[in-house]
Amino acid sequence: MTALASPLAAPVPCGPEIRHERGQRAVFCGLTGIVWLHRKIQDAFFLVVGSRTCAHLIQSAAGVMIFAEPRFATAIIEERDLAGLADAHEELDRVVRRLLERRPDIRLLFLVGSCPSEVIKLDLGRAAARLSGTFAPDVRVLSYSGSGIETTFTQGEDACLAALVPDLPRGNDDSLLVVGALADVVEDQFARLFADLGIDRVRFLPGRRAADRAPVGPNTRYLLAQPFLADTARALEDRGATRIPAPFPLGAEGTTLWLAAAARAFGIAPSRVVAATEAGRARAGRALQAHRAALAGRRVFFFPDSQLEVPLARFLSREMGAELIEVGTPYLHRSHLAEDLALLPDGTAVTEGQSLDDQLDRCRAARPDLTVCGLGLANPLEAEDLATKWSIELLFTPIQGYEQAGDLAGLFTRPLARRARLEG
Amino acid sequence: MQLTLWTYEGPPHIGAMRVATAMRGLHYVLHAPQGDTYADLLFTMIERHGARPPVTYTTFQARDLGSDTAEIFKQAVAAAYERFRPQAMIVGASCTAELLQDDPGGLSRALGLPIPVIPLELPAYQKKENWGASETFYRLVRTLAGPRTDAPRIQASCNILGPTSLGFRHRDDLREVRGLLGELGIAVNVVAPLGATPADLGRLGQAAFNVVLYPEVARSAAQWLERTHGQPFVETAPIGVKGTTAFVEAVAALAGVDSAPVLDGEGSRLPWYARSVDSTYLTGKRVFVFGDATHAVAAARVATREIGFSLVGLGTYSREFAREVRAEAESHGIEALVTDDYLAVEAAIAAAQPELVLGTQMERHVAKRLGIPCAVISAPMHVQDVPARHAPQMGFEGANVLFDTFVHPLMMGLEEHLLAMFRDDPEFHDGVAPSHLGGRPREAEAEAEVVVAAASTVTPVVWSIEAERELKKVPFFVRGKARHNTERYARERALPLITVETLYDAKAHFSR
């Protein structure tokens, strides 16, 4: 503000500038979530009801995992299934029976809807209820949609967890439920931290096995570990649970604020939070220090992918000193991300949705130092001499919590370091 | 519904993308839901393309279904034309849009663009990737090659048809075939789809004849050119020395040139390598071949006639080419396996007990599970099948590559003999895996037996402890066959117990 500025001038801009964009979108559909969800729930099987395209997508996304007798498959809809619906249900029953005969170790079967099954209005909810009746008590059958017309990438996990919620038992305990699939190692670290804080009734959703079902009731407080869980949160609130607002546990600051929010909700003294997190914060600080020089002042551009973009941008700008050109996200949940948005630098351009070619024009014009994008764009942008970080790795790598903060920063510094080596 | 884990081919619109991405100046507008853009990364990652495929997807979402997906499609076509200014466009629907009943062809026509816009009908619930590539290429040629003219043909000239994006070694095959034609003095008029523009397709009729490298992609276009432009075509795959020789003779005859410049030249090292004494141990090694029709048939011929293996299995996932593969299998005295179910392939491999598998990525993994050496000879492929080095399958250099490819996974002959001599050598025993299995301790045999057991519905046979111990002394790479043969021998004679004698009786019986 200069002395000449009128007191009636427009207010100083505050917070990020959020824009919406519509057009061609280069994103995965929700079926992709199966790739990590089937590793997380060890006795669940995911049966996609879809087309050859769906089978081909999962095969392409799962890469080499397809050969490890994974617990997912596709029931490919054929022409005769399109001819009449009654027949499609019989076909589905036949396929499920054959599948469960082959895999008697399965305790939980998800029927996963796809674009074709949604468009022909195949009622997978009804099929799941019917099949649950047939195979109870050995196997529970649930359904959700991972179709591209309804879900983007990580929203597939949201739909899956939301389908699990009605299936959870009732409980009236004062308990904490941590929601979102985390790497087992991260989950274990968080469990230890909550114990150190004195929060002893902590459960995770999803559980590692179908039988791990956290009780939920009016005294349940839940803490989101992932930013893409809108429907799951709504389902939990329908059961009476309350959300603990917090930024997401990425980086040292994010993890501390996330833990502190839970501690506050459970009436734990701030001094105890400081004591319980001291060692972790110090280790994370040391690990991040090594990467800060490489990222400080670097201009970063995010293409939309997973909804992790806003908390990642917050981590890069506040903890690593990076500059944010544009933060694209496929969907922005204003209230779940309120704490992260508030920590972004004023005026940060946040774009919800996508018009691919227009966004590519903006990216090329800005020539960022690092572009976070999907594998369809990464090599083409590298060929234009723009350094990229492929975004899917942020889902397949443990990145949350103190012990992973350095690894998280490393994911962003590695492409820059590599370029420096190859140009040296 | 078909329960599917692994699919050898993608849906037909992926085939259309392979043609569009191979060409220049062509744009594909695909009516498809959000998420179908995953296909881009096949090109950008597996083939490491430095540009996005020339494909615009409408990426409609659920909220668009109630309103006007047709309008979204029209806007996408108009915007793609404005932005990319292609010479021609292809338009079509993916599996989901096929259910919506929007009419891509009609909607595009309504825009009145000043370029050819070719609608594709690719039935996603009946057909697959290679068919889609073939149909797309056929439609493009049909639309763009024009009617027959009286203009004279270019003397001794041909078009090369079939190479696409994501084709197995198409890049390097093309270089070899161009070299052969150059040595013969045959001019190459147009190569398509790979590297061709729509305008180039307009010049197809100027060549004297066509060379079809990959019938899966180009046969139907070549047949149309034969009917409409009177161009004969050669479909002999120049794979292996014999295949290459036959190919050279065929194209030389069609072009009216002398084949001597090529056939009297250096040729390939394969014949001498295969004749040299250290290849003796390859004689009669049992090989199982599976892949697309062109590569499976060619690999079977090279393996048997040029390297001296015995063919114990031949199959394809290309139903459109089942007849050719069946005929080839028959000539080897076996029955072809035509299936796109990898579990059926796995069972067939387990039952055939081969010593080498030549197949796709999927067979590589099956072979790994069964502890059998393997080489990849056909799509579908992984990123490692698009090598930085020149690695053709076709031509004389291709034959060199094939010899190395087929033999490398096997152990050296001498090593094999030493293993038989010193069965308990600490460095050369069952616990050491062949190099292609990563040198890790082998656990494959137990699993292999499970698979064999699962694959055979016959009653199990009882082994005495001594016989089991003796079987362990048989080198692991033939142990599966020894077990299989002994059990068969015992079963045929209804022997209640397999003893050491039974093992050696069976060995004598089968070593014919």
PDB file of N, CA and C in Angstrom, chain A residues 22 24-25 27 51-53 56-57 59-60 66-67 72-79 81-82 88 91 94 102 115-116 148-149 151-152 356-358 360-361 375-377 379-380 383, chain B residues 1-7 9-11 13 33-35 37-38 41-42 44-45 49-52 56-57 59-64 83 95-96 99 125-126 128 343 362 365 369:
ATOM      1  N   ARG A  22     -13.531 -26.286 -18.716  1.00  0.00           N
ATOM      2  CA  ARG A  22     -14.155 -27.500 -19.273  1.00  0.00           C
ATOM      3  C   ARG A  22     -13.623 -27.745 -20.669  1.00  0.00           C
ATOM      4  N   GLN A  24     -11.480 -31.018 -23.209  1.00  0.00           N
ATOM      5  CA  GLN A  24     -10.886 -32.354 -23.252  1.00  0.00           C
ATOM      6  C   GLN A  24     -10.052 -32.583 -21.990  1.00  0.00           C
ATOM      7  N   ARG A  25     -10.242 -33.759 -21.385  1.00  0.00           N
ATOM      8  CA  ARG A  25      -9.527 -34.064 -20.146  1.00  0.00           C
ATOM      9  C   ARG A  25      -8.624 -35.275 -20.356  1.00  0.00           C
ATOM     10  N   VAL A  27      -7.096 -37.648 -18.254  1.00  0.00           N
ATOM     11  CA  VAL A  27      -7.017 -38.192 -16.898  1.00  0.00           C
ATOM     12  C   VAL A  27      -7.405 -39.669 -16.947  1.00  0.00           C
ATOM     13  N   SER A  51     -15.842 -53.370 -20.690  1.00  0.00           N
ATOM     14  CA  SER A  51     -15.527 -53.768 -22.059  1.00  0.00           C
ATOM     15  C   SER A  51     -14.059 -54.175 -22.128  1.00  0.00           C
ATOM     16  N   ARG A  52     -13.639 -54.540 -23.324  1.00  0.00           N
ATOM     17  CA  ARG A  52     -12.223 -54.864 -23.526  1.00  0.00           C
ATOM     18  C   ARG A  52     -11.351 -53.642 -23.239  1.00  0.00           C
ATOM     19  N   THR A  53     -11.906 -52.447 -23.459  1.00  0.00           N
ATOM     20  CA  THR A  53     -11.154 -51.228 -23.157  1.00  0.00           C
ATOM     21  C   THR A  53     -10.779 -51.186 -21.680  1.00  0.00           C
ATOM     22  N   HIS A  56      -8.061 -53.597 -20.949  1.00  0.00           N
ATOM     23  CA  HIS A  56      -6.824 -53.082 -21.544  1.00  0.00           C
ATOM     24  C   HIS A  56      -6.241 -51.956 -20.696  1.00  0.00           C
ATOM     25  N   LEU A  57      -7.113 -51.097 -20.174  1.00  0.00           N
ATOM     26  CA  LEU A  57      -6.666 -49.993 -19.315  1.00  0.00           C
ATOM     27  C   LEU A  57      -5.972 -50.547 -18.074  1.00  0.00           C
ATOM     28  N   GLN A  59      -4.730 -53.428 -17.521  1.00  0.00           N
ATOM     29  CA  GLN A  59      -3.499 -54.116 -17.923  1.00  0.00           C
ATOM     30  C   GLN A  59      -2.377 -53.098 -18.157  1.00  0.00           C
ATOM     31  N   SER A  60      -2.707 -51.999 -18.816  1.00  0.00           N
ATOM     32  CA  SER A  60      -1.682 -50.983 -19.107  1.00  0.00           C
ATOM     33  C   SER A  60      -1.243 -50.286 -17.828  1.00  0.00           C
ATOM     34  N   ILE A  66       0.146 -57.507 -13.507  1.00  0.00           N
ATOM     35  CA  ILE A  66      -0.877 -58.359 -14.095  1.00  0.00           C
ATOM     36  C   ILE A  66      -0.453 -59.823 -14.049  1.00  0.00           C
ATOM     37  N   PHE A  67       0.845 -60.075 -13.925  1.00  0.00           N
ATOM     38  CA  PHE A  67       1.325 -61.457 -14.006  1.00  0.00           C
ATOM     39  C   PHE A  67       1.488 -62.110 -12.653  1.00  0.00           C
ATOM     40  N   PHE A  72      -7.664 -59.001  -9.391  1.00  0.00           N
ATOM     41  CA  PHE A  72      -8.640 -58.210 -10.150  1.00  0.00           C
ATOM     42  C   PHE A  72      -8.782 -58.828 -11.539  1.00  0.00           C
ATOM     43  N   ALA A  73      -9.918 -58.575 -12.153  1.00  0.00           N
ATOM     44  CA  ALA A  73     -10.180 -59.105 -13.489  1.00  0.00           C
ATOM     45  C   ALA A  73     -11.322 -58.299 -14.091  1.00  0.00           C
ATOM     46  N   THR A  74     -11.604 -58.554 -15.349  1.00  0.00           N
ATOM     47  CA  THR A  74     -12.710 -57.890 -16.029  1.00  0.00           C
ATOM     48  C   THR A  74     -13.662 -58.935 -16.581  1.00  0.00           C
ATOM     49  N   ALA A  75     -14.949 -58.747 -16.317  1.00  0.00           N
ATOM     50  CA  ALA A  75     -15.966 -59.529 -17.008  1.00  0.00           C
ATOM     51  C   ALA A  75     -16.327 -58.723 -18.248  1.00  0.00           C
ATOM     52  N   ILE A  76     -15.803 -59.146 -19.393  1.00  0.00           N
ATOM     53  CA  ILE A  76     -15.976 -58.349 -20.611  1.00  0.00           C
ATOM     54  C   ILE A  76     -17.372 -58.562 -21.183  1.00  0.00           C
ATOM     55  N   ILE A  77     -18.082 -57.453 -21.321  1.00  0.00           N
ATOM     56  CA  ILE A  77     -19.431 -57.486 -21.897  1.00  0.00           C
ATOM     57  C   ILE A  77     -19.308 -57.807 -23.380  1.00  0.00           C
ATOM     58  N   GLU A  78     -20.114 -58.779 -23.829  1.00  0.00           N
ATOM     59  CA  GLU A  78     -20.085 -59.140 -25.244  1.00  0.00           C
ATOM     60  C   GLU A  78     -21.408 -58.742 -25.875  1.00  0.00           C
ATOM     61  N   GLU A  79     -21.456 -58.900 -27.171  1.00  0.00           N
ATOM     62  CA  GLU A  79     -22.661 -58.494 -27.903  1.00  0.00           C
ATOM     63  C   GLU A  79     -23.933 -59.114 -27.357  1.00  0.00           C
ATOM     64  N   ASP A  81     -24.607 -59.920 -24.420  1.00  0.00           N
ATOM     65  CA  ASP A  81     -25.022 -59.294 -23.163  1.00  0.00           C
ATOM     66  C   ASP A  81     -25.777 -58.003 -23.425  1.00  0.00           C
ATOM     67  N   LEU A  82     -25.446 -57.360 -24.550  1.00  0.00           N
ATOM     68  CA  LEU A  82     -26.108 -56.087 -24.866  1.00  0.00           C
ATOM     69  C   LEU A  82     -27.508 -56.328 -25.405  1.00  0.00           C
ATOM     70  N   ALA A  88     -27.806 -60.632 -18.851  1.00  0.00           N
ATOM     71  CA  ALA A  88     -26.558 -60.091 -18.317  1.00  0.00           C
ATOM     72  C   ALA A  88     -26.377 -60.476 -16.845  1.00  0.00           C
ATOM     73  N   GLU A  91     -25.331 -64.076 -16.676  1.00  0.00           N
ATOM     74  CA  GLU A  91     -23.939 -64.160 -17.100  1.00  0.00           C
ATOM     75  C   GLU A  91     -23.007 -63.768 -15.957  1.00  0.00           C
ATOM     76  N   ARG A  94     -22.720 -66.404 -13.373  1.00  0.00           N
ATOM     77  CA  ARG A  94     -21.870 -67.492 -13.854  1.00  0.00           C
ATOM     78  C   ARG A  94     -20.387 -67.138 -13.704  1.00  0.00           C
ATOM     79  N   ARG A 102     -12.358 -70.603  -8.345  1.00  0.00           N
ATOM     80  CA  ARG A 102     -10.915 -70.563  -8.600  1.00  0.00           C
ATOM     81  C   ARG A 102     -10.147 -69.935  -7.451  1.00  0.00           C
ATOM     82  N   CYS A 115     -17.917 -47.455 -17.576  1.00  0.00           N
ATOM     83  CA  CYS A 115     -18.775 -46.660 -18.483  1.00  0.00           C
ATOM     84  C   CYS A 115     -19.805 -47.542 -19.196  1.00  0.00           C
ATOM     85  N   PRO A 116     -19.384 -48.634 -19.857  1.00  0.00           N
ATOM     86  CA  PRO A 116     -20.407 -49.425 -20.566  1.00  0.00           C
ATOM     87  C   PRO A 116     -21.489 -49.958 -19.628  1.00  0.00           C
ATOM     88  N   GLY A 148     -15.308 -43.859 -16.017  1.00  0.00           N
ATOM     89  CA  GLY A 148     -14.753 -42.564 -16.378  1.00  0.00           C
ATOM     90  C   GLY A 148     -15.805 -41.474 -16.441  1.00  0.00           C
ATOM     91  N   ILE A 149     -17.052 -41.852 -16.726  1.00  0.00           N
ATOM     92  CA  ILE A 149     -18.066 -40.803 -16.816  1.00  0.00           C
ATOM     93  C   ILE A 149     -18.405 -40.267 -15.419  1.00  0.00           C
ATOM     94  N   THR A 151     -16.122 -40.950 -12.435  1.00  0.00           N
ATOM     95  CA  THR A 151     -14.985 -40.817 -11.524  1.00  0.00           C
ATOM     96  C   THR A 151     -13.690 -40.525 -12.272  1.00  0.00           C
ATOM     97  N   THR A 152     -12.835 -39.745 -11.620  1.00  0.00           N
ATOM     98  CA  THR A 152     -11.517 -39.429 -12.136  1.00  0.00           C
ATOM     99  C   THR A 152     -10.470 -40.068 -11.236  1.00  0.00           C
ATOM    100  N   LEU A 356      -7.568 -29.539 -22.166  1.00  0.00           N
ATOM    101  CA  LEU A 356      -6.181 -29.983 -22.316  1.00  0.00           C
ATOM    102  C   LEU A 356      -5.330 -29.087 -23.214  1.00  0.00           C
ATOM    103  N   ASP A 357      -5.809 -28.806 -24.413  1.00  0.00           N
ATOM    104  CA  ASP A 357      -4.971 -28.049 -25.343  1.00  0.00           C
ATOM    105  C   ASP A 357      -4.739 -26.619 -24.856  1.00  0.00           C
ATOM    106  N   ASP A 358      -5.774 -26.031 -24.228  1.00  0.00           N
ATOM    107  CA  ASP A 358      -5.596 -24.674 -23.691  1.00  0.00           C
ATOM    108  C   ASP A 358      -4.585 -24.683 -22.549  1.00  0.00           C
ATOM    109  N   LEU A 360      -2.186 -26.842 -22.130  1.00  0.00           N
ATOM    110  CA  LEU A 360      -0.852 -27.047 -22.705  1.00  0.00           C
ATOM    111  C   LEU A 360      -0.301 -25.736 -23.260  1.00  0.00           C
ATOM    112  N   ASP A 361      -1.177 -24.925 -23.876  1.00  0.00           N
ATOM    113  CA  ASP A 361      -0.732 -23.609 -24.367  1.00  0.00           C
ATOM    114  C   ASP A 361      -0.171 -22.775 -23.215  1.00  0.00           C
ATOM    115  N   LEU A 375       1.444 -39.684 -17.692  1.00  0.00           N
ATOM    116  CA  LEU A 375       2.394 -40.317 -18.611  1.00  0.00           C
ATOM    117  C   LEU A 375       2.065 -40.068 -20.074  1.00  0.00           C
ATOM    118  N   GLY A 376       0.854 -39.641 -20.378  1.00  0.00           N
ATOM    119  CA  GLY A 376       0.519 -39.310 -21.753  1.00  0.00           C
ATOM    120  C   GLY A 376       1.173 -38.006 -22.198  1.00  0.00           C
ATOM    121  N   LEU A 377       1.514 -37.162 -21.227  1.00  0.00           N
ATOM    122  CA  LEU A 377       2.080 -35.850 -21.546  1.00  0.00           C
ATOM    123  C   LEU A 377       3.574 -35.761 -21.240  1.00  0.00           C
ATOM    124  N   ASN A 379       6.561 -37.553 -21.728  1.00  0.00           N
ATOM    125  CA  ASN A 379       7.599 -37.599 -22.766  1.00  0.00           C
ATOM    126  C   ASN A 379       7.425 -36.511 -23.823  1.00  0.00           C
ATOM    127  N   PRO A 380       6.189 -36.235 -24.300  1.00  0.00           N
ATOM    128  CA  PRO A 380       6.034 -35.131 -25.247  1.00  0.00           C
ATOM    129  C   PRO A 380       6.531 -33.790 -24.695  1.00  0.00           C
ATOM    130  N   ALA A 383      10.271 -33.814 -24.643  1.00  0.00           N
ATOM    131  CA  ALA A 383      10.787 -33.610 -25.998  1.00  0.00           C
ATOM    132  C   ALA A 383      10.778 -32.129 -26.366  1.00  0.00           C
TER     133      ALA A 383
ATOM    134  N   MET B   1     -20.697 -62.829 -21.014  1.00  0.00           N
ATOM    135  CA  MET B   1     -19.522 -62.144 -20.463  1.00  0.00           C
ATOM    136  C   MET B   1     -18.347 -63.101 -20.439  1.00  0.00           C
ATOM    137  N   GLN B   2     -17.183 -62.534 -20.640  1.00  0.00           N
ATOM    138  CA  GLN B   2     -15.980 -63.348 -20.676  1.00  0.00           C
ATOM    139  C   GLN B   2     -15.066 -62.880 -19.551  1.00  0.00           C
ATOM    140  N   LEU B   3     -14.717 -63.793 -18.648  1.00  0.00           N
ATOM    141  CA  LEU B   3     -13.830 -63.448 -17.533  1.00  0.00           C
ATOM    142  C   LEU B   3     -12.408 -63.291 -18.067  1.00  0.00           C
ATOM    143  N   THR B   4     -11.867 -62.097 -17.920  1.00  0.00           N
ATOM    144  CA  THR B   4     -10.600 -61.776 -18.567  1.00  0.00           C
ATOM    145  C   THR B   4      -9.656 -61.104 -17.598  1.00  0.00           C
ATOM    146  N   LEU B   5      -8.443 -61.608 -17.554  1.00  0.00           N
ATOM    147  CA  LEU B   5      -7.432 -60.938 -16.745  1.00  0.00           C
ATOM    148  C   LEU B   5      -6.446 -60.237 -17.673  1.00  0.00           C
ATOM    149  N   TRP B   6      -5.958 -61.016 -18.628  1.00  0.00           N
ATOM    150  CA  TRP B   6      -4.978 -60.482 -19.568  1.00  0.00           C
ATOM    151  C   TRP B   6      -5.598 -60.495 -20.951  1.00  0.00           C
ATOM    152  N   THR B   7      -5.434 -59.438 -21.704  1.00  0.00           N
ATOM    153  CA  THR B   7      -5.952 -59.419 -23.065  1.00  0.00           C
ATOM    154  C   THR B   7      -4.788 -59.206 -24.039  1.00  0.00           C
ATOM    155  N   GLU B   9      -5.039 -58.376 -27.132  1.00  0.00           N
ATOM    156  CA  GLU B   9      -5.300 -57.220 -27.989  1.00  0.00           C
ATOM    157  C   GLU B   9      -6.191 -56.237 -27.256  1.00  0.00           C
ATOM    158  N   GLY B  10      -6.004 -54.960 -27.540  1.00  0.00           N
ATOM    159  CA  GLY B  10      -6.900 -53.944 -27.036  1.00  0.00           C
ATOM    160  C   GLY B  10      -8.165 -53.917 -27.886  1.00  0.00           C
ATOM    161  N   PRO B  11      -9.061 -52.963 -27.577  1.00  0.00           N
ATOM    162  CA  PRO B  11     -10.271 -52.819 -28.382  1.00  0.00           C
ATOM    163  C   PRO B  11      -9.921 -52.252 -29.762  1.00  0.00           C
ATOM    164  N   HIS B  13     -10.609 -49.549 -31.382  1.00  0.00           N
ATOM    165  CA  HIS B  13     -10.205 -48.140 -31.580  1.00  0.00           C
ATOM    166  C   HIS B  13      -8.720 -47.935 -31.266  1.00  0.00           C
ATOM    167  N   PRO B  33     -15.564 -41.670 -23.396  1.00  0.00           N
ATOM    168  CA  PRO B  33     -15.723 -41.075 -22.078  1.00  0.00           C
ATOM    169  C   PRO B  33     -14.386 -40.645 -21.491  1.00  0.00           C
ATOM    170  N   GLN B  34     -14.453 -39.800 -20.468  1.00  0.00           N
ATOM    171  CA  GLN B  34     -13.255 -39.448 -19.716  1.00  0.00           C
ATOM    172  C   GLN B  34     -12.559 -40.740 -19.287  1.00  0.00           C
ATOM    173  N   GLY B  35     -11.258 -40.787 -19.388  1.00  0.00           N
ATOM    174  CA  GLY B  35     -10.512 -41.970 -18.949  1.00  0.00           C
ATOM    175  C   GLY B  35      -9.930 -42.754 -20.110  1.00  0.00           C
ATOM    176  N   THR B  37      -8.365 -41.759 -22.455  1.00  0.00           N
ATOM    177  CA  THR B  37      -7.074 -41.189 -22.860  1.00  0.00           C
ATOM    178  C   THR B  37      -5.894 -42.002 -22.323  1.00  0.00           C
ATOM    179  N   TYR B  38      -6.177 -43.015 -21.486  1.00  0.00           N
ATOM    180  CA  TYR B  38      -5.078 -43.874 -21.020  1.00  0.00           C
ATOM    181  C   TYR B  38      -4.272 -44.404 -22.208  1.00  0.00           C
ATOM    182  N   LEU B  41      -0.715 -43.260 -23.362  1.00  0.00           N
ATOM    183  CA  LEU B  41       0.572 -43.628 -22.788  1.00  0.00           C
ATOM    184  C   LEU B  41       1.145 -44.917 -23.354  1.00  0.00           C
ATOM    185  N   LEU B  42       0.351 -45.673 -24.115  1.00  0.00           N
ATOM    186  CA  LEU B  42       0.950 -46.795 -24.839  1.00  0.00           C
ATOM    187  C   LEU B  42       1.987 -46.245 -25.817  1.00  0.00           C
ATOM    188  N   THR B  44       3.290 -42.940 -25.797  1.00  0.00           N
ATOM    189  CA  THR B  44       4.315 -42.068 -25.213  1.00  0.00           C
ATOM    190  C   THR B  44       5.275 -42.838 -24.308  1.00  0.00           C
ATOM    191  N   MET B  45       4.812 -43.948 -23.742  1.00  0.00           N
ATOM    192  CA  MET B  45       5.680 -44.696 -22.828  1.00  0.00           C
ATOM    193  C   MET B  45       6.312 -45.921 -23.488  1.00  0.00           C
ATOM    194  N   HIS B  49       7.194 -42.099 -27.700  1.00  0.00           N
ATOM    195  CA  HIS B  49       6.958 -41.002 -28.632  1.00  0.00           C
ATOM    196  C   HIS B  49       7.223 -39.663 -27.964  1.00  0.00           C
ATOM    197  N   GLY B  50       7.822 -38.760 -28.716  1.00  0.00           N
ATOM    198  CA  GLY B  50       8.086 -37.418 -28.212  1.00  0.00           C
ATOM    199  C   GLY B  50       6.970 -36.450 -28.532  1.00  0.00           C
ATOM    200  N   ALA B  51       5.818 -36.967 -28.999  1.00  0.00           N
ATOM    201  CA  ALA B  51       4.661 -36.107 -29.259  1.00  0.00           C
ATOM    202  C   ALA B  51       3.419 -36.885 -28.873  1.00  0.00           C
ATOM    203  N   ARG B  52       2.375 -36.134 -28.522  1.00  0.00           N
ATOM    204  CA  ARG B  52       1.125 -36.814 -28.191  1.00  0.00           C
ATOM    205  C   ARG B  52       0.557 -37.446 -29.452  1.00  0.00           C
ATOM    206  N   THR B  56      -7.974 -36.538 -30.586  1.00  0.00           N
ATOM    207  CA  THR B  56      -8.781 -35.717 -29.683  1.00  0.00           C
ATOM    208  C   THR B  56      -9.911 -36.593 -29.179  1.00  0.00           C
ATOM    209  N   TYR B  57     -10.036 -36.661 -27.870  1.00  0.00           N
ATOM    210  CA  TYR B  57     -11.109 -37.449 -27.262  1.00  0.00           C
ATOM    211  C   TYR B  57     -12.177 -36.481 -26.766  1.00  0.00           C
ATOM    212  N   THR B  59     -14.069 -37.032 -24.277  1.00  0.00           N
ATOM    213  CA  THR B  59     -14.034 -37.191 -22.810  1.00  0.00           C
ATOM    214  C   THR B  59     -15.312 -36.702 -22.134  1.00  0.00           C
ATOM    215  N   PHE B  60     -16.457 -37.196 -22.626  1.00  0.00           N
ATOM    216  CA  PHE B  60     -17.722 -36.805 -21.979  1.00  0.00           C
ATOM    217  C   PHE B  60     -17.827 -37.448 -20.602  1.00  0.00           C
ATOM    218  N   GLN B  61     -18.620 -36.812 -19.749  1.00  0.00           N
ATOM    219  CA  GLN B  61     -18.834 -37.312 -18.392  1.00  0.00           C
ATOM    220  C   GLN B  61     -20.322 -37.575 -18.185  1.00  0.00           C
ATOM    221  N   ALA B  62     -20.663 -38.100 -17.022  1.00  0.00           N
ATOM    222  CA  ALA B  62     -22.059 -38.479 -16.756  1.00  0.00           C
ATOM    223  C   ALA B  62     -22.992 -37.297 -16.948  1.00  0.00           C
ATOM    224  N   ARG B  63     -22.536 -36.099 -16.483  1.00  0.00           N
ATOM    225  CA  ARG B  63     -23.427 -34.929 -16.560  1.00  0.00           C
ATOM    226  C   ARG B  63     -23.734 -34.553 -18.010  1.00  0.00           C
ATOM    227  N   ASP B  64     -22.890 -35.019 -18.946  1.00  0.00           N
ATOM    228  CA  ASP B  64     -23.126 -34.701 -20.351  1.00  0.00           C
ATOM    229  C   ASP B  64     -24.146 -35.639 -20.984  1.00  0.00           C
ATOM    230  N   ARG B  83      -7.412 -26.247 -34.677  1.00  0.00           N
ATOM    231  CA  ARG B  83      -6.114 -26.241 -34.013  1.00  0.00           C
ATOM    232  C   ARG B  83      -5.032 -26.951 -34.823  1.00  0.00           C
ATOM    233  N   CYS B  95     -15.933 -47.956 -27.187  1.00  0.00           N
ATOM    234  CA  CYS B  95     -16.978 -48.910 -26.780  1.00  0.00           C
ATOM    235  C   CYS B  95     -18.169 -48.240 -26.103  1.00  0.00           C
ATOM    236  N   THR B  96     -17.910 -47.235 -25.251  1.00  0.00           N
ATOM    237  CA  THR B  96     -19.013 -46.596 -24.526  1.00  0.00           C
ATOM    238  C   THR B  96     -19.845 -45.726 -25.454  1.00  0.00           C
ATOM    239  N   LEU B  99     -22.515 -47.223 -27.539  1.00  0.00           N
ATOM    240  CA  LEU B  99     -23.813 -47.468 -26.902  1.00  0.00           C
ATOM    241  C   LEU B  99     -24.704 -46.227 -26.942  1.00  0.00           C
ATOM    242  N   TYR B 125     -17.640 -54.573 -29.389  1.00  0.00           N
ATOM    243  CA  TYR B 125     -18.047 -55.744 -28.607  1.00  0.00           C
ATOM    244  C   TYR B 125     -17.870 -57.043 -29.399  1.00  0.00           C
ATOM    245  N   GLN B 126     -17.373 -56.929 -30.642  1.00  0.00           N
ATOM    246  CA  GLN B 126     -17.119 -58.136 -31.433  1.00  0.00           C
ATOM    247  C   GLN B 126     -15.664 -58.235 -31.856  1.00  0.00           C
ATOM    248  N   LYS B 128     -11.408 -56.694 -32.339  1.00  0.00           N
ATOM    249  CA  LYS B 128     -10.303 -56.289 -31.478  1.00  0.00           C
ATOM    250  C   LYS B 128      -9.305 -55.403 -32.229  1.00  0.00           C
ATOM    251  N   LEU B 343      -4.846 -68.523 -20.119  1.00  0.00           N
ATOM    252  CA  LEU B 343      -4.816 -69.720 -19.273  1.00  0.00           C
ATOM    253  C   LEU B 343      -4.779 -70.980 -20.140  1.00  0.00           C
ATOM    254  N   MET B 362       3.107 -62.169 -22.484  1.00  0.00           N
ATOM    255  CA  MET B 362       2.377 -63.063 -21.584  1.00  0.00           C
ATOM    256  C   MET B 362       3.075 -64.405 -21.485  1.00  0.00           C
ATOM    257  N   HIS B 365       6.014 -64.393 -19.228  1.00  0.00           N
ATOM    258  CA  HIS B 365       5.713 -64.556 -17.803  1.00  0.00           C
ATOM    259  C   HIS B 365       5.300 -65.984 -17.470  1.00  0.00           C
ATOM    260  N   ARG B 369       7.237 -68.497 -14.934  1.00  0.00           N
ATOM    261  CA  ARG B 369       6.584 -69.271 -13.877  1.00  0.00           C
ATOM    262  C   ARG B 369       6.943 -70.748 -13.972  1.00  0.00           C
TER     263      ARG B 369
END
